[in-house]
XYZ file of C-alpha atoms in Angstrom:
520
model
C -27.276 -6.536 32.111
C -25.412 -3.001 31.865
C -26.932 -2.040 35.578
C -25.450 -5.922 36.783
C -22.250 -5.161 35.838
C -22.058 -2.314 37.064
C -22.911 -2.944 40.153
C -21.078 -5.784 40.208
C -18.176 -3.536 39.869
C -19.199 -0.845 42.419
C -18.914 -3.779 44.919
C -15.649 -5.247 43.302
C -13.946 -2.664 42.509
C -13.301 -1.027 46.178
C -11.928 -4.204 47.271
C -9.533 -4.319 43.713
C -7.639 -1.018 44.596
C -6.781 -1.755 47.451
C -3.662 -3.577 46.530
C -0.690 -1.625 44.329
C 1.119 -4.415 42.981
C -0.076 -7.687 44.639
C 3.149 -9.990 44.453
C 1.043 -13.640 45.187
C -2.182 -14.819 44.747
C -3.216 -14.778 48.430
C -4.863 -12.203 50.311
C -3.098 -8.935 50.990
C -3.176 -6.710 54.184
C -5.639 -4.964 52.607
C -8.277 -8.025 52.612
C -8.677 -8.113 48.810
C -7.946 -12.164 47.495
C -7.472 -12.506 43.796
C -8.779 -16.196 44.483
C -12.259 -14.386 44.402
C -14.418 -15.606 41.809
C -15.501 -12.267 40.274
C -11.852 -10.952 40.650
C -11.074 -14.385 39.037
C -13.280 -13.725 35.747
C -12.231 -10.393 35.549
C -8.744 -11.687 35.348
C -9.242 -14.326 33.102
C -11.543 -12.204 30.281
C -9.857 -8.454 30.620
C -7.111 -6.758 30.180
C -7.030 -4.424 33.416
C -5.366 -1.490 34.823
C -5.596 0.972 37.316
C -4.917 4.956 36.690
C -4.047 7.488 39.385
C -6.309 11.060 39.206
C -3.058 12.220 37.486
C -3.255 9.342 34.661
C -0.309 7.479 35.853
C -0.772 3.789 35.641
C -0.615 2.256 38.764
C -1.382 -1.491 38.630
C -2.583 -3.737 35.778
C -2.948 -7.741 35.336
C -1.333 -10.258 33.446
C -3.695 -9.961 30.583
C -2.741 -6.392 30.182
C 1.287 -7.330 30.049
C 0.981 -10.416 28.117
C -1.501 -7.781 25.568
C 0.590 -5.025 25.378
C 3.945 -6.732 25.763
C 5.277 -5.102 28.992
C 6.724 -5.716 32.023
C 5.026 -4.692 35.109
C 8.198 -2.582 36.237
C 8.039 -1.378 32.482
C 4.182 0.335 32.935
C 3.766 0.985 36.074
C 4.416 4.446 36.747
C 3.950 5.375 32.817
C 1.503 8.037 31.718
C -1.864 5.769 30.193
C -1.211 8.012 27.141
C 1.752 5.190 26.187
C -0.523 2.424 25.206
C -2.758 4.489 22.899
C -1.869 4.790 18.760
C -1.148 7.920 17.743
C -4.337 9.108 16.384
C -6.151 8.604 19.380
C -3.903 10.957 21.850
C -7.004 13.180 21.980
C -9.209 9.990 23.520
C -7.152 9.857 26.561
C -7.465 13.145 27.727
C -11.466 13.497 27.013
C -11.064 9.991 29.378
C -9.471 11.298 31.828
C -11.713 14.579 31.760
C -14.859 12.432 32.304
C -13.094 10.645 35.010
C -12.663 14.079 36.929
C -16.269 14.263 36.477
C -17.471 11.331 37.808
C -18.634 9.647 34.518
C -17.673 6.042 32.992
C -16.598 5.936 29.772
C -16.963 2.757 27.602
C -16.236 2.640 23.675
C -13.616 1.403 21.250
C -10.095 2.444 21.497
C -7.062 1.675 19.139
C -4.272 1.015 20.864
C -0.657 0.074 20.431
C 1.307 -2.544 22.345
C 5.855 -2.455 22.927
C 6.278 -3.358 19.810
C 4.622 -0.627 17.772
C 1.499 -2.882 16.524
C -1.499 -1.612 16.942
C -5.178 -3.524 17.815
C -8.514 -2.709 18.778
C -9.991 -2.849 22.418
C -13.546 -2.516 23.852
C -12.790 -0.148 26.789
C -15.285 0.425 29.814
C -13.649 3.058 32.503
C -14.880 3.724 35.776
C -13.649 6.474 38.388
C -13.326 5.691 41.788
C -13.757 8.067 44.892
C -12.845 7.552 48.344
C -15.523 8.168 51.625
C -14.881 11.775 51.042
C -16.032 11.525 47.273
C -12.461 12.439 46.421
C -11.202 10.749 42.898
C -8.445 8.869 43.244
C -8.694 6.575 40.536
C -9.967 4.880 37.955
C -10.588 1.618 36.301
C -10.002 0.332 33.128
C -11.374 -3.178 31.391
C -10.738 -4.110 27.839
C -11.410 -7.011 25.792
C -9.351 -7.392 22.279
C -11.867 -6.521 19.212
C -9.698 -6.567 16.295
C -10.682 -10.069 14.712
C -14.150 -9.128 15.387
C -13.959 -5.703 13.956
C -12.001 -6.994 10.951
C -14.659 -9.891 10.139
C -17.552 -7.037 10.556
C -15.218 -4.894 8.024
C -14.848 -7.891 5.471
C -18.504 -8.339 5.824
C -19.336 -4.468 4.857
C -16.819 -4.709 1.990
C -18.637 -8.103 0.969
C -21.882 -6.194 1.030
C -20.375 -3.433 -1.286
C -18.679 -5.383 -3.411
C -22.125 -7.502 -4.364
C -23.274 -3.972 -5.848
C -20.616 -4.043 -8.626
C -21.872 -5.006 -12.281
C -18.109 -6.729 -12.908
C -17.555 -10.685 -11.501
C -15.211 -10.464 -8.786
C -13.850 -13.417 -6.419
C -10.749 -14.200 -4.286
C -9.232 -17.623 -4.431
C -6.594 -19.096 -2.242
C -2.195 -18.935 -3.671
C -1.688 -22.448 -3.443
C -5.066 -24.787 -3.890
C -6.270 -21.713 -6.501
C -9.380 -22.826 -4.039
C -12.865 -19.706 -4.325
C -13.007 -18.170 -0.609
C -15.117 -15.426 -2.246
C -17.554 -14.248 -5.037
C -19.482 -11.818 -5.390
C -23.756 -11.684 -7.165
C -22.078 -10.851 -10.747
C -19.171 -13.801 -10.012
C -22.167 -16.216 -8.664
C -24.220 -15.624 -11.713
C -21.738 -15.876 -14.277
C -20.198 -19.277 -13.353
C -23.959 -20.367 -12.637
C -23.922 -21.232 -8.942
C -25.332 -19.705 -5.964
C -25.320 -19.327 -1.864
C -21.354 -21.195 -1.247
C -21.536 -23.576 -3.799
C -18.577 -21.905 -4.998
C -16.782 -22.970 -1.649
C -14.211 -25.661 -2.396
C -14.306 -24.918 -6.137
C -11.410 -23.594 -8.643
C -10.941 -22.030 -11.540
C -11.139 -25.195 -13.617
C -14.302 -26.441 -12.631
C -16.483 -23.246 -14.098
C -13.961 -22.382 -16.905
C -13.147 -25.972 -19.195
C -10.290 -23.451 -20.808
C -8.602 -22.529 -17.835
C -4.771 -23.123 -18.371
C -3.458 -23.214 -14.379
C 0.040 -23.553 -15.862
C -0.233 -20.057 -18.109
C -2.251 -18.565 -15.006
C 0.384 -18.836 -12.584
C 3.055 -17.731 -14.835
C 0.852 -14.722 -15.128
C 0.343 -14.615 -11.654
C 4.469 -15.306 -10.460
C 5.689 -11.496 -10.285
C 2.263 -10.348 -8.366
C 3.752 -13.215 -6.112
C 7.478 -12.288 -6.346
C 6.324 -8.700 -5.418
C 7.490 -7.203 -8.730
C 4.200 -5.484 -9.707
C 0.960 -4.587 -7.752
C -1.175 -5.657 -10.560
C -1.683 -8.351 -13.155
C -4.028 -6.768 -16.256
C -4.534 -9.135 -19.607
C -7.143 -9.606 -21.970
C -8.497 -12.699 -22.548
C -11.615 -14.548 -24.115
C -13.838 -15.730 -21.579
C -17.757 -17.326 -21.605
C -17.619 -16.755 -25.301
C -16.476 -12.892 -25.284
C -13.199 -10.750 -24.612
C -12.457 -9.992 -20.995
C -10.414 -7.341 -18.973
C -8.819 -9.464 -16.120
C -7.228 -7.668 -13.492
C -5.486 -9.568 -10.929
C -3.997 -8.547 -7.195
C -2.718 -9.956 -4.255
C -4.286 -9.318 -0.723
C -3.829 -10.552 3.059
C -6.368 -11.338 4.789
C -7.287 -10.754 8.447
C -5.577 -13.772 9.786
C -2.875 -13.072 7.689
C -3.446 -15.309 4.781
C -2.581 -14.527 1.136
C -5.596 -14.467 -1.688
C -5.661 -13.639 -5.269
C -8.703 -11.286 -6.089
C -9.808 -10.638 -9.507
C -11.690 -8.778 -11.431
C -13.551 -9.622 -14.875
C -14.905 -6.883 -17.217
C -16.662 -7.357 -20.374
C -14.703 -4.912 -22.817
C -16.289 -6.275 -25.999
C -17.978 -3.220 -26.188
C -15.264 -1.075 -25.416
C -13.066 -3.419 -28.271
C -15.713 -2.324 -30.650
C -15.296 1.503 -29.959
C -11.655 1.321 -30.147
C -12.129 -0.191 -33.639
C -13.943 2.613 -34.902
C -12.266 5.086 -33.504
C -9.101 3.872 -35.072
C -10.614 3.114 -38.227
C -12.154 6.738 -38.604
C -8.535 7.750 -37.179
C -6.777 5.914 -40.323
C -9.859 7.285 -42.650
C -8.826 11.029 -41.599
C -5.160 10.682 -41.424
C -4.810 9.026 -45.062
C -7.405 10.934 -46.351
C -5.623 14.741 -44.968
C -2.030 13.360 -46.057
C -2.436 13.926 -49.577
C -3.595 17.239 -49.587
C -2.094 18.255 -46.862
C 1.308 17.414 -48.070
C 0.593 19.391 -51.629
C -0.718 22.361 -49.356
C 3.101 22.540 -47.443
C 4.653 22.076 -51.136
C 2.929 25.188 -52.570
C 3.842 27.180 -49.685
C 7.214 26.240 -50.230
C 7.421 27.119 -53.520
C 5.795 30.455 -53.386
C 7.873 31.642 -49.645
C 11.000 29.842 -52.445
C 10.403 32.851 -54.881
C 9.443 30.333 -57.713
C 6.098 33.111 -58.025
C 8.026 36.180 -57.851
C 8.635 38.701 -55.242
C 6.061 39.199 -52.570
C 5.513 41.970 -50.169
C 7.241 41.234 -46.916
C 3.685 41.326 -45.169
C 2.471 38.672 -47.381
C 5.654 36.792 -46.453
C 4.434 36.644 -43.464
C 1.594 35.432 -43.310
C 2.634 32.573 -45.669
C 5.694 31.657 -43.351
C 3.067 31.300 -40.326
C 0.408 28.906 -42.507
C 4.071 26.826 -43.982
C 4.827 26.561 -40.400
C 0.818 24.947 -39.588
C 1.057 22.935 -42.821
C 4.694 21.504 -41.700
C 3.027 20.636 -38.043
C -0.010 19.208 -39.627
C 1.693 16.630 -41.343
C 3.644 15.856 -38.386
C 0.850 14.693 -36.914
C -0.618 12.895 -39.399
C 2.134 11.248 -40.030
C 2.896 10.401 -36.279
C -1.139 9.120 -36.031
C -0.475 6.731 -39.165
C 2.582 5.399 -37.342
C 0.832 4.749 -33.878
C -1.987 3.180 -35.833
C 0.455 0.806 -38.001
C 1.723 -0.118 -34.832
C -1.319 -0.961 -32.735
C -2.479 -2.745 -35.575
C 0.875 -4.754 -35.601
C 1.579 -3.754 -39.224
C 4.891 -1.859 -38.769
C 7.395 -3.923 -40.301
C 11.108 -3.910 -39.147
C 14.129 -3.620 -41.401
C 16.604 -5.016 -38.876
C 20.416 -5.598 -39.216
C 23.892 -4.880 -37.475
C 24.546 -1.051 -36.824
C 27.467 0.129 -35.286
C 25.716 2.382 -31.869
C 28.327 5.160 -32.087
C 27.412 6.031 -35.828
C 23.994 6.164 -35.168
C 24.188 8.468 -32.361
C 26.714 10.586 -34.225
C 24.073 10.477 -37.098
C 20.950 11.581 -35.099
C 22.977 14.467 -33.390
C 24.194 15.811 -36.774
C 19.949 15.700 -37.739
C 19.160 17.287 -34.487
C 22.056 20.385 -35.255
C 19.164 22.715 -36.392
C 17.065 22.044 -33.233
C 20.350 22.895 -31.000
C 21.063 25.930 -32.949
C 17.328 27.133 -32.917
C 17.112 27.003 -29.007
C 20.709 27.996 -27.958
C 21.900 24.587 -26.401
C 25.313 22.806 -27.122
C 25.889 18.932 -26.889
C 27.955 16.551 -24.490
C 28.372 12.779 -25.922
C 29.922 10.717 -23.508
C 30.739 6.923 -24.191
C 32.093 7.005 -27.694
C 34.315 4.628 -27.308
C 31.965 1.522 -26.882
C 32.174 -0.749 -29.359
C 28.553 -1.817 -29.426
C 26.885 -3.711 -32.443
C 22.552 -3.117 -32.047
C 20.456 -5.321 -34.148
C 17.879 -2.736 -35.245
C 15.628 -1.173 -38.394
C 18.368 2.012 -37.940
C 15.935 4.936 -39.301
C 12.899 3.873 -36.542
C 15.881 4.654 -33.580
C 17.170 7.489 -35.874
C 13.375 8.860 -35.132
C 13.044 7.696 -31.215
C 16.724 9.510 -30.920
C 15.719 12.922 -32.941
C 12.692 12.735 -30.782
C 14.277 12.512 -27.631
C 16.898 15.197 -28.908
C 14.254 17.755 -29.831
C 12.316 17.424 -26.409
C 15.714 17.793 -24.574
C 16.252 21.078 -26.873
C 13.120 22.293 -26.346
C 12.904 21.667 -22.463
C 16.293 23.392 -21.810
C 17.376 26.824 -20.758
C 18.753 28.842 -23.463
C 22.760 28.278 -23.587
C 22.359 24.976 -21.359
C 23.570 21.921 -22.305
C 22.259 18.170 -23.095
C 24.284 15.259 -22.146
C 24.018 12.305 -24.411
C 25.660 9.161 -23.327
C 26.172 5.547 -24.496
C 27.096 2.360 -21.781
C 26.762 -1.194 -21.200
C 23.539 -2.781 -18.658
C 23.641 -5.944 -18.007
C 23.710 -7.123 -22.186
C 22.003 -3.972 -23.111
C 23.189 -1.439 -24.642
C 21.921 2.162 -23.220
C 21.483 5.498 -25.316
C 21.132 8.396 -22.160
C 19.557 11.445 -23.263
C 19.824 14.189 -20.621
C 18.896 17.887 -20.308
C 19.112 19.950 -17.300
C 16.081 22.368 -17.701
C 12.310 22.657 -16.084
C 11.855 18.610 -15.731
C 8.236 17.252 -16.012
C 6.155 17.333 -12.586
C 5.228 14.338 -10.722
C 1.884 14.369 -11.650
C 2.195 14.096 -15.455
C 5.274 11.356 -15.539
C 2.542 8.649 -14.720
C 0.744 9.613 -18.290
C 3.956 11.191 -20.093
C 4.298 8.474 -22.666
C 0.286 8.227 -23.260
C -0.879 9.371 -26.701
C -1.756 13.553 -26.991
C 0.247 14.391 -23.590
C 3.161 16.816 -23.116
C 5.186 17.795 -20.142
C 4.018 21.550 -19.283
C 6.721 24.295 -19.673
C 7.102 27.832 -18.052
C 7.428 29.227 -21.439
C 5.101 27.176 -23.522
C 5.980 28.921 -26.993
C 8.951 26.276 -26.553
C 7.284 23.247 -26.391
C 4.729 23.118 -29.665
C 4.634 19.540 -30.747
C 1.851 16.298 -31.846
C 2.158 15.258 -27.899
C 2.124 11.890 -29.672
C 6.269 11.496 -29.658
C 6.838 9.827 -26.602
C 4.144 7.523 -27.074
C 5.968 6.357 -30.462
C 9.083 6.174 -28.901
C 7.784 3.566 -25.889
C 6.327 1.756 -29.070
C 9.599 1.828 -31.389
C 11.950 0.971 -28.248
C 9.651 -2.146 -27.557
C 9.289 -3.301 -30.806
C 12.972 -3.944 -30.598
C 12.753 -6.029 -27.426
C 13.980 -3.260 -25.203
C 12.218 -0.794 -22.632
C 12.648 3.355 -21.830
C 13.146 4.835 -18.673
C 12.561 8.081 -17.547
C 13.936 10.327 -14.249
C 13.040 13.100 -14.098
C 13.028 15.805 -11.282
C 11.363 19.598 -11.532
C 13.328 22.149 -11.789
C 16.448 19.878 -12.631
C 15.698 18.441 -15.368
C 14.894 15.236 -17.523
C 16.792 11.958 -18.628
C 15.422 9.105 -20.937
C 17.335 5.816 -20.982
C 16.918 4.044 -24.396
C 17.940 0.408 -23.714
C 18.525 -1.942 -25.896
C 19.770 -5.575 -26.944
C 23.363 -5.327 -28.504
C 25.200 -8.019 -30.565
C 25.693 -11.499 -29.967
C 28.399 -13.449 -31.716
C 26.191 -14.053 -34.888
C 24.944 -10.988 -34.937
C 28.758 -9.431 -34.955
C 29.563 -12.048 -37.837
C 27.128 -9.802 -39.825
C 28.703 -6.504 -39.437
C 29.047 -4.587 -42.221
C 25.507 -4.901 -43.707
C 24.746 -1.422 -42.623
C 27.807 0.796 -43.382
C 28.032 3.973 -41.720
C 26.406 7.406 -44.174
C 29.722 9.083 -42.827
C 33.021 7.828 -41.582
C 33.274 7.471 -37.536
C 35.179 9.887 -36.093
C 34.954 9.479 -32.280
C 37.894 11.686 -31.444
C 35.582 14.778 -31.479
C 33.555 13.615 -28.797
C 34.525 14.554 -25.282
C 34.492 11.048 -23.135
């Protein structure tokens, strides 16, 4: 077949280049008739173009402009370099090197057409000579590949995909109609070959609720998230679900999910947190007697001590003190996964509690050097909340702020209005937390790295109670954060609504307000 074509094109070809830029479909001075019938199938099948030794396009056919989107005064004249994507720059010249050498070339080529999209073409070059053997110029034929080359794609990822222990399976937007499943999706709904093929949800699955589904589903739709992940019981046993949005080939829109077993997972989790609580309850007690002692004795309640001996019972108060920290913090995260922290809600005036967390956080401002800015102070914002939990998510953001900034810097702490939230800014302006670590900065046991790292001692479980605490109240934190700039946390909140203003009062402020020492 190859040593057909090609001589088909040996005997074609010399009669092609004859003509530059044939205007009609009739037969040139040159004798060549596009009205042949191999010149006619060429036509109809290929994209084709004709280079000069130089690599200068000289003529090409319809196909070509209607492909690439060009004129024919637009190419012509145009280095052959124009139609290829970016990455393959370095094909065109080894083309045009076997060219000079008399070879064909033939391969796949990515291209891009006008218009900056890009598409896949089975290319077959051949050089030309004249009687004298001279090169003078060479032929080009391509046939569009993409859809082809994406099916064969699909196909390999099918293949790959069938190797995977968890049921996956895409499903069409609107009909919720399988396109796709792979051996652990087939086995688990009990069907096999395409049987699945025209199916949804609903028929394999008597509990499947399409109503909850696509309200699940509506911001991977709305392009709000890139990912849908819930837990749910499934075939008798809890499930992962993990739900995305793809395009296919032809440009259609498919759900794809994936369905993990976790019941074994659920199980570790259990006893981990169990042995967690065990530890934690059983290390409070003693633990708390231990810091108590040392208290007493660095106190003088046992006498005078040698300063040595001072010492060393300052540095072992100082372990005690973060001991229970993080005992304390563990029992907290645990109350909370377990859904066992209870709220004592009611009407507090925002101003006095961020007045009241500042004066708590004093020490930590004194200790590393820093002064205060409170902006906002004149809001008059009402926050239904349990007042010591913020009190704890504020003193925590306060004493990372204090920690993170350069000795005599300042932190910026500011209250506003968002769109019926209320919004509690803390700001510093010191080392920031790098890229890498804000993705995982509010996961449980991680801290933001400092240059000086005898700053920064803490549980690293703070943040993580702080995302808790904040959404336990119906509201969210946000974090910006640039190195070498520093860091700000937004606490937002719900404020008052009428009824909730009615109740004012239930919470009286520890202190007076006195707003006219804050700099606004």
């Amino acid at each position: 077949m190859a040593k057909t074509f090609d001589s088909f094109l040996r005997r074609v070809m010399p009669r092609f280049i004859g003509a530059r830029r044939p205007a009609t479909r009739e037969a040139d001075s040159h004798g060549l008739s596009l009205l042949d019938p191999h010149m006619l199938a060429v036509n109809a099948h290929a994209m084709v173009s004709l280079l000069d030794p130089e690599g200068r396009i000289e003529q090409v056919n319809d196909r070509f402009m209607e492909a690439f989107g060009y004129t024919e005064d637009e190419i012509v004249g145009q280095r052959g370099r124009i139609i290829y994507a970016n990455t393959e720059s370095l094909t065109f010249e080894d083309v045009q090197a076997s060219m000079k050498q008399g070879k064909y070339w033939t391969g796949e080529q990515f291209l891009k057409r006008k218009d900056g999209t890009q598409f896949w073409a089975q290319a077959t070059i051949y050089p030309l000579f004249d009687s004298n053997g001279k090169h003078i110029r060479s032929m080009t034929l391509r046939t569009d590949i993409t859809e082809a080359k994406m099916m064969r794609s699909e196909l390999e990822m099918y293949a790959a995909l069938d190797l995977f222990e968890d049921s996956m399976f895409m499903f069409t937007t609107d009909t919720l109609r399988f396109t796709y499943m792979n051996r652990a999706a087939l086995k688990r709904w009990g069907w096999s070959g395409d049987e699945f093929i025209s199916k949804t949800p609903s028929c394999g699955n008597s509990r499947f609720d399409e109503a909850k589904f696509r309200k699940r589903a509506a911001p991977l739709l709305n392009g709000e998230v890139s990912e849908v992940v819930y837990r749910s019981d499934l075939y008798d046993a809890p499930y992962e679900v993990t739900l995305r949005l793809t395009t296919t080939a032809q440009g259609e829109k498919r759900f794809v999910t994936v369905e993990r077993n976790v019941a074994d997972q659920i199980a570790l989790e259990e006893t981990r947190n169990a042995f967690t609580a065990t530890v934690s309850h059983e290390l409070r007690s003693p633990l708390t007697s231990i810091k108590g002692g040392l208290g007493l004795v660095l106190s003088g309640a046992a006498g005078e001590m040698p300063e040595k001996a001072r010492g060393l019972l300052e540095i072992a108060h100082r372990n005690a003190d973060r001991l229970v920290l993080i005992v304390n913090d563990m029992l907290d995260l645990e109350k909370m996964a377990a859904g066992q922290m209870s709220l004592d809600k009611r009407p507090v005036d925002a101003v006095d509690l961020v007045d009241e967390a500042l004066r708590a956080s004093q020490g930590y401002f004194d200790n590393y050097g820093v002064s205060v800015v409170a902006e906002g102070m004149h809001h008059d914002v009402t926050l239904l909340c349990d007042p010591d939990r913020i009190l704890q998510v504020l003193a925590n953001l306060l004493s990372n702020a204090a920690k993170f900034s350069d000795e005599g810097g300042k932190i910026r702490v500011a209250l506003s209005l968002e769109e019926g939230h209320a919004k509690i800014t803390v700001q510093d302006f010191g080392s920031g937390i790098p890229l890498d670590a804000q993705k995982t900065i509010f996961e449980r046991f991680t801290q933001a790295q400092s240059a000086d790292r005898s700053r920064t001692g803490g549980t690293g479980l703070g943040l993580s109670i702080v995302k808790a605490i904040v959404e336990l109240h119906d509201g969210h934190v946000r974090l910006d954060s640039t190195e070498g700039k520093g860091t700000s946390f937004d606490v937002v909140l719900p404020h008052e609504t009428a009824e909730q203003r009615a109740m004012i009062g239930a919470y009286p402020p520890t202190q007076p307000r006195c707003r006219a020492g804050h700099p606004t």
